Coordinates of C-alpha atoms in Angstrom, one line a residue:
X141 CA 0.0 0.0 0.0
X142 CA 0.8 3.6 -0.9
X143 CA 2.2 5.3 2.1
X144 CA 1.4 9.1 2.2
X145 CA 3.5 11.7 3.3
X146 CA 4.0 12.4 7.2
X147 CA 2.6 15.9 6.8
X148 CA -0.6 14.7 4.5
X149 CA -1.3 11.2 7.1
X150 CA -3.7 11.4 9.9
X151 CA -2.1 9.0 11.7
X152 CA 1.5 7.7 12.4
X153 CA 3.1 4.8 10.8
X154 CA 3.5 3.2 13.9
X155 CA 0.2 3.7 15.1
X156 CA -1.6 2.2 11.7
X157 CA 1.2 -0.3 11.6
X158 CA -0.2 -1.2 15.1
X159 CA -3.9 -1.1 14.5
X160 CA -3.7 -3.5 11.4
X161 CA -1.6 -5.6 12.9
X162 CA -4.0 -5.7 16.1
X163 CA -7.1 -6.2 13.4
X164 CA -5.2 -9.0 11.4
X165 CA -4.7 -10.9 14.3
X166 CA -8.1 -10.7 16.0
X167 CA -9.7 -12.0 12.7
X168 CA -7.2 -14.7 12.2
X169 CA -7.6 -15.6 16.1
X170 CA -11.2 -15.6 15.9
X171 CA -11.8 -17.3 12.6
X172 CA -9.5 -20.2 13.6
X173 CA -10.4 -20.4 17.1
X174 CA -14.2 -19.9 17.1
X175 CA -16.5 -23.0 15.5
X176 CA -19.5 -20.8 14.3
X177 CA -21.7 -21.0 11.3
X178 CA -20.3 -17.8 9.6
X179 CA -23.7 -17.7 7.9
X180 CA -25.9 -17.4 11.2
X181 CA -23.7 -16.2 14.0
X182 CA -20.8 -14.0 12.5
X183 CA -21.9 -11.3 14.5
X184 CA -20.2 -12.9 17.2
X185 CA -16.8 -12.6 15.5
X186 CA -17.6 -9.1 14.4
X187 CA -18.4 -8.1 18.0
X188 CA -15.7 -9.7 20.2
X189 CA -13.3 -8.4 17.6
X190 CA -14.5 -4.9 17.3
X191 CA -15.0 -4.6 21.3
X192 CA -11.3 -6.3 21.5
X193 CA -10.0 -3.2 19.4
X194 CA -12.2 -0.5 21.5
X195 CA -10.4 -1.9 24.6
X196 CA -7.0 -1.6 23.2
X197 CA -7.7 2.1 21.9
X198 CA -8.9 2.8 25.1
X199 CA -6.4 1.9 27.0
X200 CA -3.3 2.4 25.1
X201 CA -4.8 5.9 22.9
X202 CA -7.3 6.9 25.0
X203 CA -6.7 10.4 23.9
X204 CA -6.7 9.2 20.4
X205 CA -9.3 10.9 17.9
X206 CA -10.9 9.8 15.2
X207 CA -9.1 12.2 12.5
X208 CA -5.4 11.6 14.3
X209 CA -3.0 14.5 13.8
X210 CA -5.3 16.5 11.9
X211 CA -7.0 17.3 15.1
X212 CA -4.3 19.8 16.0
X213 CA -4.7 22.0 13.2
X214 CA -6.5 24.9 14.8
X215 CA -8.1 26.2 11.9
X216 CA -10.2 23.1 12.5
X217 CA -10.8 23.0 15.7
X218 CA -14.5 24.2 15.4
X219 CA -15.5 21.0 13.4
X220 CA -16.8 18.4 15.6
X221 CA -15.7 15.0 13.2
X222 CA -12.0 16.6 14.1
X223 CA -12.6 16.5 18.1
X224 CA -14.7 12.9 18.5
X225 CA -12.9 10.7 19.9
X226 CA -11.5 7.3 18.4
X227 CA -13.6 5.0 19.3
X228 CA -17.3 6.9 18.1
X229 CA -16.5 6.4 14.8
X230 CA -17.8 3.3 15.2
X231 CA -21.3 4.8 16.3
X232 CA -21.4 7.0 13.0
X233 CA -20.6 4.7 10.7
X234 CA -23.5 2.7 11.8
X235 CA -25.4 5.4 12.2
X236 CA -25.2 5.9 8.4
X237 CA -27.4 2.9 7.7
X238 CA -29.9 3.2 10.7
X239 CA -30.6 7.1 9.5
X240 CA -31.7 5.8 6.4
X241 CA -33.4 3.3 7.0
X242 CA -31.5 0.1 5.8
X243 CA -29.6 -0.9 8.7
X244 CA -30.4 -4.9 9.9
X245 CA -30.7 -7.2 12.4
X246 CA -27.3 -8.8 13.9
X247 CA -28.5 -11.9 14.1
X248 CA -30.0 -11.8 10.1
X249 CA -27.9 -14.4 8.3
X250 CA -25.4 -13.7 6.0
X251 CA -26.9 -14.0 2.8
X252 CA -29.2 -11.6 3.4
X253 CA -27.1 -8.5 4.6
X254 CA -26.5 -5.4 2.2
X255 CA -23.1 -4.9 1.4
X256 CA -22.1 -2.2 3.5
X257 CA -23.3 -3.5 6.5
X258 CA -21.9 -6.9 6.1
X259 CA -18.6 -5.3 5.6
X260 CA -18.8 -2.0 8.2
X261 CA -22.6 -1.1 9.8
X262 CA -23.7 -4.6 11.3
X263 CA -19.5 -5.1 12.3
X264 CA -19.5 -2.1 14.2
X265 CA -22.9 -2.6 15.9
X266 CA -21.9 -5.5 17.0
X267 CA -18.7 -3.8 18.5
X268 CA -20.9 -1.3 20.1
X269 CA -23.2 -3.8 21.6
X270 CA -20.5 -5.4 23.6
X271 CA -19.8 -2.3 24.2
X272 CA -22.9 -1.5 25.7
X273 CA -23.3 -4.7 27.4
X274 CA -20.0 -4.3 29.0
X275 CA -21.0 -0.2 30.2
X276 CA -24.2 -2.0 31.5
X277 CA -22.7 -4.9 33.3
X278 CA -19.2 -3.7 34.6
X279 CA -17.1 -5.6 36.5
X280 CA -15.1 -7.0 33.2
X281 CA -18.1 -9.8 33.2
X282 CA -18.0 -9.3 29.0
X283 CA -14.5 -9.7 28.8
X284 CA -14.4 -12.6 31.3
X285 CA -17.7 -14.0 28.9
X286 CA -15.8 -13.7 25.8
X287 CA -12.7 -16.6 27.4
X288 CA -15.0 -18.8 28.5
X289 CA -16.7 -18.7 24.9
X290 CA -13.3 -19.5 23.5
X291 CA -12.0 -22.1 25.5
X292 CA -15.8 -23.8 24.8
X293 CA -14.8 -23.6 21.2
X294 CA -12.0 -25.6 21.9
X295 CA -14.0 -28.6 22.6
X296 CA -17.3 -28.3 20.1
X297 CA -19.0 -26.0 17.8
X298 CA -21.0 -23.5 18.9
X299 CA -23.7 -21.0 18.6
X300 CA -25.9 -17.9 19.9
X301 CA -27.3 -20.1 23.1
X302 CA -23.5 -21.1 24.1
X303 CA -22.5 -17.7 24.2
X304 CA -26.1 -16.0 25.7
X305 CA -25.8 -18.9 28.5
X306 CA -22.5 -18.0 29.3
X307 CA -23.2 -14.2 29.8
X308 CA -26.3 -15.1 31.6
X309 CA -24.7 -17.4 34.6
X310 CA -21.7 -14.3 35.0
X311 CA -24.3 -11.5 35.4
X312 CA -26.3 -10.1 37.9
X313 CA -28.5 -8.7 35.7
X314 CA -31.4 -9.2 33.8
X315 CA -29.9 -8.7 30.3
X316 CA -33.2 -10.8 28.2
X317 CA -33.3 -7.6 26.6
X318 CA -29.8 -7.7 25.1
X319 CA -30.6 -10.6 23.2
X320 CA -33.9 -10.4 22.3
X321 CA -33.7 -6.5 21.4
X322 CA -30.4 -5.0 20.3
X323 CA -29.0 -8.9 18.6
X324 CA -32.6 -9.9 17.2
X325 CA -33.9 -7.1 16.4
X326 CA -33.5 -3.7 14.1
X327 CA -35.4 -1.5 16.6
X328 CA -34.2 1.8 17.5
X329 CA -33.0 2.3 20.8
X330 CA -33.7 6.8 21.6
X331 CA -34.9 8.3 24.8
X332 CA -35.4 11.7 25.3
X333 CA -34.6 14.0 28.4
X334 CA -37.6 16.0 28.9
X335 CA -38.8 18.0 32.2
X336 CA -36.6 18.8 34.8
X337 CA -37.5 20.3 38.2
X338 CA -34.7 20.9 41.2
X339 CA -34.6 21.4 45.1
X340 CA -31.9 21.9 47.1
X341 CA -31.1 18.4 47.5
X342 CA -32.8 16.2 44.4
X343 CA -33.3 16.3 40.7
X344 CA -36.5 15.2 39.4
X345 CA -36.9 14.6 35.7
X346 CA -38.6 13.0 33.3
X347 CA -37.8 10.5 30.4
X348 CA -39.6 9.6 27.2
X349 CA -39.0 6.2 25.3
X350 CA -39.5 7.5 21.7
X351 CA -39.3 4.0 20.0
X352 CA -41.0 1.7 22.9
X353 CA -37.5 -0.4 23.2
X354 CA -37.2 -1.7 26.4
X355 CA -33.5 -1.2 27.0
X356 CA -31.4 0.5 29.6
X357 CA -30.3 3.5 29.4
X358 CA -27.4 5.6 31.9
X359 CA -28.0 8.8 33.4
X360 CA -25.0 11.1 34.4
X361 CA -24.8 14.7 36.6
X362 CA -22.2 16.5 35.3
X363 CA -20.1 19.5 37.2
X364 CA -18.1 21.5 34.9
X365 CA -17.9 18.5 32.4
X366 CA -17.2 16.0 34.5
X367 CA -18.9 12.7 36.2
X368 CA -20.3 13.6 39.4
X369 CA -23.3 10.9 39.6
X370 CA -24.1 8.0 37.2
X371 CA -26.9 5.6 37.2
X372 CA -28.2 2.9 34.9
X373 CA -32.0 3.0 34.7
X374 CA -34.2 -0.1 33.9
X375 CA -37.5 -0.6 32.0
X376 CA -38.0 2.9 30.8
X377 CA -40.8 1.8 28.1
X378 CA -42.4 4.6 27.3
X379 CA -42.4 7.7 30.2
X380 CA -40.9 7.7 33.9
X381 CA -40.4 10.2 36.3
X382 CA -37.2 9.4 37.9
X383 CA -35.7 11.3 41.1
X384 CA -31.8 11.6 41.7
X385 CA -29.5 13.7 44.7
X386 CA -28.6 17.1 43.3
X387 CA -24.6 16.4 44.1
X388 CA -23.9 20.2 43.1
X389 CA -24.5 19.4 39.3
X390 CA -25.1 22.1 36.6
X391 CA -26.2 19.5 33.7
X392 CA -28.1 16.4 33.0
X393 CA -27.5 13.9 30.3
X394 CA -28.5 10.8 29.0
X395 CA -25.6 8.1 27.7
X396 CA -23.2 10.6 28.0
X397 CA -20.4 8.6 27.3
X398 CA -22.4 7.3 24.2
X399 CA -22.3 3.7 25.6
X400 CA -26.3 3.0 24.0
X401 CA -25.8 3.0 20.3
X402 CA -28.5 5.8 20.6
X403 CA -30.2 7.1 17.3
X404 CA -30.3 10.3 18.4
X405 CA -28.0 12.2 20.7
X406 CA -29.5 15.9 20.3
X407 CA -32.4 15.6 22.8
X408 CA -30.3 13.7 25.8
X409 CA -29.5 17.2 27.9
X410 CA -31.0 19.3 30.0
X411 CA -28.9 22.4 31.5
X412 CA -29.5 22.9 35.3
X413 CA -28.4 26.4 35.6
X414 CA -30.6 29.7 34.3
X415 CA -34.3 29.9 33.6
X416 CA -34.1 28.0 30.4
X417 CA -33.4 24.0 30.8
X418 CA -32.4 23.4 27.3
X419 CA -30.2 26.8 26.3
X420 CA -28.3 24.8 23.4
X421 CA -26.0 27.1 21.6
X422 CA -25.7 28.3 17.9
X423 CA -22.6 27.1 16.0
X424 CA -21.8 28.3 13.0
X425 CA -19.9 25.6 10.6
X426 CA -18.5 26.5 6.9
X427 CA -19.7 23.4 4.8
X428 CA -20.1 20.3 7.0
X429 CA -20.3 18.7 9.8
X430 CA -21.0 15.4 12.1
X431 CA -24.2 16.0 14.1
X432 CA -22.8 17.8 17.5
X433 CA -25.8 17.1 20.5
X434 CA -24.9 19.8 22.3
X435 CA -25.1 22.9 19.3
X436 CA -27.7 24.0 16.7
X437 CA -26.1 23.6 14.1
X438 CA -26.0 26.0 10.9
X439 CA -23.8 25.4 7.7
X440 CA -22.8 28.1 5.3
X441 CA -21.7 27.5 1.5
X442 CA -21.1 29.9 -0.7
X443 CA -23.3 29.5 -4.1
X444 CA -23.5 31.5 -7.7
X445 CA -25.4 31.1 -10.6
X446 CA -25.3 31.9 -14.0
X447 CA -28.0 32.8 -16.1
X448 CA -28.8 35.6 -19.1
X449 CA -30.8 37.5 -17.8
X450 CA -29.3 37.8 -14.1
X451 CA -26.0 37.8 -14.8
X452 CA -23.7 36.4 -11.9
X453 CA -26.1 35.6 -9.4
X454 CA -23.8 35.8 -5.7
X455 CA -25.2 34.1 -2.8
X456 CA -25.0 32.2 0.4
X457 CA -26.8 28.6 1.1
X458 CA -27.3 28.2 5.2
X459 CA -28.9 25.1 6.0
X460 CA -29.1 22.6 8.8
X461 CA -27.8 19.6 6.9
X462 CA -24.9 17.3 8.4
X463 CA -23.0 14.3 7.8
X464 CA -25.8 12.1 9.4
X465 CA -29.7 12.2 7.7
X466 CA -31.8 14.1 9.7
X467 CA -35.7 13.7 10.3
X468 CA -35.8 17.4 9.6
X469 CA -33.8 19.6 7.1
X470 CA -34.2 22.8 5.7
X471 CA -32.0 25.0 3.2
X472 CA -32.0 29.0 2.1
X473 CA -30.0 30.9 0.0
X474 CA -30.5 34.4 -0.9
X475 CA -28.7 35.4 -4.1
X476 CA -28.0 39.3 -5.6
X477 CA -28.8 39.3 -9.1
X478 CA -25.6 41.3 -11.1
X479 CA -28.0 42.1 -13.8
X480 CA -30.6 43.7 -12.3
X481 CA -29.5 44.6 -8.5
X482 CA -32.2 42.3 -7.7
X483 CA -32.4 40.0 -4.5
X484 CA -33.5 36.8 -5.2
X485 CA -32.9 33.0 -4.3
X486 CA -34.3 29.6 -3.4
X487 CA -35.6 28.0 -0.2
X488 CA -36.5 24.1 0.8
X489 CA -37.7 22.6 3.7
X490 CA -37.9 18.6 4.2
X491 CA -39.5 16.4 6.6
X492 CA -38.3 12.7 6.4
X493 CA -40.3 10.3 7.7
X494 CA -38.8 6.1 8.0
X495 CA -41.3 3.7 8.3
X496 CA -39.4 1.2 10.5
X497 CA -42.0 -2.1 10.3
X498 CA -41.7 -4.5 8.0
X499 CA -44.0 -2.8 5.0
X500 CA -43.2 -2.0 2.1
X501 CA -43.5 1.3 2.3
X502 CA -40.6 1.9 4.0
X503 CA -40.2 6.2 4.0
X504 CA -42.6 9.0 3.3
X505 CA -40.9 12.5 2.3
X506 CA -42.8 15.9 3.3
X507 CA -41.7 19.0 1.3
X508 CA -41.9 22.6 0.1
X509 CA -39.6 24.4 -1.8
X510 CA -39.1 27.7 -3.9
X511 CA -37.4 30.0 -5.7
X512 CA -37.7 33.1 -7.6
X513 CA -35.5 34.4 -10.2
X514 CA -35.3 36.0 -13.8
X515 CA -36.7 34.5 -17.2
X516 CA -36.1 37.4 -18.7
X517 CA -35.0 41.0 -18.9
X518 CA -36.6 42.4 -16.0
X519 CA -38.9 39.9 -15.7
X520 CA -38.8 37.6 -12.9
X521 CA -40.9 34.3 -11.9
X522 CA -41.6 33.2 -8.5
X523 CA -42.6 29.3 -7.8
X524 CA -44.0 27.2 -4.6
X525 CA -44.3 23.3 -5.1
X526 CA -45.7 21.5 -1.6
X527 CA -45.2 17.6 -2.1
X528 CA -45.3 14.3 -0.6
X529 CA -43.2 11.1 -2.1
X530 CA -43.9 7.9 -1.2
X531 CA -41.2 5.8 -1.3
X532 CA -41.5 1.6 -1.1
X533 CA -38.5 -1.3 -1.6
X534 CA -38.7 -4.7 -1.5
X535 CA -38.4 -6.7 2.0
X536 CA -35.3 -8.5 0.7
X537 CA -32.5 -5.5 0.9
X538 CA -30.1 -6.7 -1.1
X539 CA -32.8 -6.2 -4.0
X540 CA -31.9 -2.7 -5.5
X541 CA -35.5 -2.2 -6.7
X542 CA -37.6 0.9 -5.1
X543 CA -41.0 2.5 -6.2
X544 CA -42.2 5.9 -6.1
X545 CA -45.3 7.8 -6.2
X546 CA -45.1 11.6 -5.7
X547 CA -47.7 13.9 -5.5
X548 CA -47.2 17.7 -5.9
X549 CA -48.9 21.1 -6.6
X550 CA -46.8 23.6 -8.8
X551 CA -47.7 27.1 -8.2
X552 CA -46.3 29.6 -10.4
X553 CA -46.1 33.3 -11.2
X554 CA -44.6 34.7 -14.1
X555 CA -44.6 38.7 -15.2
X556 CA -44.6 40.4 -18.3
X557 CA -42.4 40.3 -20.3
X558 CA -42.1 42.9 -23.6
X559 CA -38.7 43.0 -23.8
X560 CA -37.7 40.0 -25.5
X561 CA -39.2 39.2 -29.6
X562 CA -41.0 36.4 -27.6
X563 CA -43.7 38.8 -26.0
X564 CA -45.2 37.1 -23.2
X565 CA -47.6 38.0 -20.5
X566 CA -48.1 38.1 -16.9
X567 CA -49.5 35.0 -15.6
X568 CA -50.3 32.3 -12.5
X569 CA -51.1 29.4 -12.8
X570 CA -50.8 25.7 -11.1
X571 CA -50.6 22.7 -12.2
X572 CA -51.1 19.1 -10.2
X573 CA -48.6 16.5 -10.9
X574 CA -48.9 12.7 -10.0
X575 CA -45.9 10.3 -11.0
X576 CA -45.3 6.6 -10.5
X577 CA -41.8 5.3 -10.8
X578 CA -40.0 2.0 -10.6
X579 CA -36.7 1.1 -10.8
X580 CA -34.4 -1.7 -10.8
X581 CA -30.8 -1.3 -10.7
X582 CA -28.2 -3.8 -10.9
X583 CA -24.5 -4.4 -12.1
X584 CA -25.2 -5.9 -15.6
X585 CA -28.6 -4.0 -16.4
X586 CA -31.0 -1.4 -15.4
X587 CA -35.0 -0.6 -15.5
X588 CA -36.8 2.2 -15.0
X589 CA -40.3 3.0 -15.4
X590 CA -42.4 6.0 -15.2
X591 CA -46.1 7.3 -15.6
X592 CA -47.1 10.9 -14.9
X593 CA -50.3 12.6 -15.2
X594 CA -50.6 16.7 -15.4
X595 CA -53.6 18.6 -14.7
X596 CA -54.0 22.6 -14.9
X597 CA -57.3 24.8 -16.3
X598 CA -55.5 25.3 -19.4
X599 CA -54.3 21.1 -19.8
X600 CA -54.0 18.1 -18.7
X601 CA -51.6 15.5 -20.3
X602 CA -50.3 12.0 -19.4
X603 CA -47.1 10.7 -20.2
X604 CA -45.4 7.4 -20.0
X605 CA -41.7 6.7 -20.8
X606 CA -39.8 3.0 -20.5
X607 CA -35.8 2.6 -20.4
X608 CA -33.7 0.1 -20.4
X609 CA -29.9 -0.7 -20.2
X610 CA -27.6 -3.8 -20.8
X611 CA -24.0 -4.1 -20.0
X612 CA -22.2 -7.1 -22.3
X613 CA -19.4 -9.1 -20.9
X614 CA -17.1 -7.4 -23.5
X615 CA -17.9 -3.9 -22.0
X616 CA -20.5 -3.0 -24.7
X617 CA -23.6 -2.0 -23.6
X618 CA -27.6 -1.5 -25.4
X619 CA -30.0 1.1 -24.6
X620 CA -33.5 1.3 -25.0
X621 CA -36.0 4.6 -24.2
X622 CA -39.4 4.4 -24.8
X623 CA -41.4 8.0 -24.9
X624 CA -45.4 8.3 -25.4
X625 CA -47.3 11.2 -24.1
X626 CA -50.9 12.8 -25.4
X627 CA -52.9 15.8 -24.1
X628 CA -56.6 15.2 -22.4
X629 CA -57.3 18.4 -23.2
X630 CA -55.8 21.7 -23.9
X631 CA -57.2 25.2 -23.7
X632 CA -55.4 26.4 -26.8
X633 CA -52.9 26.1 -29.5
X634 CA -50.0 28.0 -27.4
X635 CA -46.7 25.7 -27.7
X636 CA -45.9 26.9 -24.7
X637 CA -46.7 23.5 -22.7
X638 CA -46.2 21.2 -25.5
X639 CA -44.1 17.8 -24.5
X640 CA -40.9 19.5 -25.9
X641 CA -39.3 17.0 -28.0
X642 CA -37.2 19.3 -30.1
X643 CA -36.5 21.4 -27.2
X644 CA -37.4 22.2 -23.9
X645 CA -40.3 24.5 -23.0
X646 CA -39.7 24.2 -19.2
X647 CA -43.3 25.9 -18.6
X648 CA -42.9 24.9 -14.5
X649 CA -39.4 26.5 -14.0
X650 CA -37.7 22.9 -12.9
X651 CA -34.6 22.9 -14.8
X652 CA -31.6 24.9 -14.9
X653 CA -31.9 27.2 -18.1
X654 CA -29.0 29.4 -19.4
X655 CA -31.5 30.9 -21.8
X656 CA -34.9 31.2 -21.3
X657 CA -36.9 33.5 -23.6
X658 CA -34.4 34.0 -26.6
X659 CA -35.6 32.9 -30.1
X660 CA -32.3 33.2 -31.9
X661 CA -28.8 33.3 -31.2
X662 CA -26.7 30.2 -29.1
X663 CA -28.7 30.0 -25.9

């Protein structure tokens, strides 16, 4: 392998020489020492050997982060990803899957798994649930579990009931819910911290089980950033009022240490100082980010666009969107038009909604966006289009085959226009739109499929259009596209929302146009 330079590397030679060494050796132990049916129980590997390398990290690098020496560039030092320690990068990575949806059960066989989380998501969930075991359990019982399970190996092969028996006669604990819930299941583990009252000499809060899993989940007091109380708390299935000794703290925060591979971090603390509980901070990032709990979070990007009639269009794009997917995102950017000395700009705001059962319909998108700028000389348009997109996949994941129906209302508002040889006049209109799509994509070939219907008081039209593409062994490939529309009605003999086949007529403003009005010349 390519080494980089030492001033480009994150990380020493010595240090990655050390970690793949510790890696390469865990999964050669393992796979020679444990007899289990890789198809059914690899998650057992996966987990003693990710927990194995947590341990190491956080005893020999426990000041370690996740981005090595980058992390003492100051210029960076506002970015979160640069500050997290080693070991959460474990947490994000599965996060990845669970925040869209496709993340799966440990304990789902082999076969079955997507590629990305045979290889990295279900890996380091395992990892994590160890982890979280071992947080729960103390007293090095995981640890102490994980010899015994070897030196049973030694003798027969063996499975999940070995290794759940052996971690049930060491604890002291109920831990059903371990097995049944975090290995058997895909269901999301997130509490929420919600209202706090204080004495003198107690803290009495409330939590809220958001997803109804019945898991532990630990409780700290913090003074100053640091541990001043911690306690796990049991059976927390939906909302309990819990009650805790005040021990001079100033904040109070669920899985603190990020033991519970928790889906969502942002609604774990409460401050105890000042009239407002919750007095998170805003942090302004220049791009990106990883989600930070304890901040709201805006980005900034810098944007311009180009068209005729608005020249160089300078603007700036805040929006809310990290690393991670987020239930709820939103985007503006305001642009000043060169051309005209005009503000304009776009807007969008998304609400993303996972359907976690085992439906097909597996996500349902809420949105509004905008945007206003010039088709024109000095003539601007404005448009609004609310929607909702259904969004269903097959229950085996590994198919890559998704449907979608979206349903939307296009308003639009266009001004006059008399300075152009194409005269046109001020107008509003809306148009309903209802699509269908499916689509199959896979190494060797892809489908796709689509049927839209368009209705407005001066049309309505359906359309219909089929495509298909082959990849041959010998690198050649054959496409296929199928186009068919027809008008239910039309109001008049205007062009001006014809299907476009020579050219596009873009009546509804949804693609990015040079040229807009011009009846000769290049654009």
């Amino acid at each position: 392998m390519n080494q980089l330079p030492a001033f480009l590397s994150p990380f020493s030679d010595e240090f990655m020489f050390e970690l793949m060494f510790l890696k390469t050796y865990l999964n050669n132990y393992l796979k020679n020492t444990l007899q289990l049916n890789p198809r059914k129980d690899q998650w057992i590997h996966d987990g003693i050997q990710v927990f194995l390398m947590m341990k190491y990290i956080d005893e020999f690098h426990p000041n370690m982060k996740m981005t090595g020496n980058l992390a003492s560039f100051k210029i960076l030092k506002s970015y979160h990803f640069i500050n997290l320690d080693f070991n959460q990068q474990y947490n994000y990575l599965y996060m990845l899957m669970a925040r869209k949806n496709l993340d799966q059960p440990l304990s789902e066989t082999k076969d079955r798994l997507i590629k990305f989380n045979e290889q990295i998501a279900s890996k380091y969930r395992a990892g994590l649930s160890f982890n979280y075991l071992d947080s729960y359990l103390g007293k090095n019982i995981v640890l102490q579990s994980i010899k015994d399970f070897i030196a049973l190996n030694e003798d027969y092969q063996t499975n999940k009931t070995d290794f759940e028996m052996i971690v049930n006669e060491k604890a002291s604990k109920n831990i059903d819910w371990f097995f049944k819930t975090v290995i058997d299941n895909r269901d999301l583990i997130d509490f929420k911290l919600k209202s706090v009252s204080k004495t003198e000499d107690e803290i009495r809060f409330r939590i809220k089980n958001k997803t109804n899993t019945n898991v532990p989940i630990s409780v700290y007091e913090l003074k100053n950033d640091s541990v001043v109380y911690k306690e796990w708390i049991d059976n927390v299935t939906r909302d309990s009022i819990i009650t805790f000794p005040r021990n001079n703290a100033d904040k109070l925060v669920l899985n603190y240490n990020n033991e519970v591979p928790e889906y969502n971090l942002r609604n774990n603390w409460k401050s105890l100082k000042g009239f407002f509980f919750n007095n998170r901070p805003l942090k302004l990032n220049f791009y990106k980010d990883l989600e930070e709990p304890y901040y709201n979070q805006l980005f900034y990007v810098p944007e311009f666009e180009f068209n005729l009639y608005d020249g160089i269009a300078l603007g700036m794009t805040f929006n809310n969107r990290s690393l991670l997917n987020k239930p709820f995102g939103f985007s503006v950017t305001p642009f000043y038009s060169t051309n005209t000395g005009k503000i304009i700009g776009k807007f969008s705001v998304v609400i993303d909604d996972y359907i976690r059962d085992d439906s097909k319909l597996y996500r349902i998108i809420y949105s509004i966006s905008g945007n206003q700028s010039h088709y024109a000389p000095n003539a601007k348009y404005s448009r609004i289009i609310p929607s909702i997109q259904f969004v269903f996949r097959d229950k085996d994941f590994r198919t890559n085959k998704r449907e979608f129906i979206q349903i939307k209302q296009l308003f639009i508002d266009r001004e006059e226009s008399l300075e152009t040889l194409v005269k046109t006049k001020a107008a509003q209109f809306s148009v309903f739109s209802a699509s269908y799509i499916n689509s199959q994509s896979e190494g060797t070939k892809n489908f796709y499929f689509s049927n839209q219907v368009q209705i407005s008081n001066s049309f309505g039209n359906i359309t219909s259009e089929i495509s298909y593409r082959k990849l041959f062994d010998n690198n050649r490939q054959l496409s296929l596209r199928l186009f068919a529309g027809k008008f239910i009605y039309k109001s008049n003999n205007t062009s001006f929302f014809s299907f476009g086949l020579d050219r596009p007529t873009d009546f509804t403003f949804q693609t990015n146009l040079i040229g807009r009005s011009e009846s000769t010349g290049l654009f």
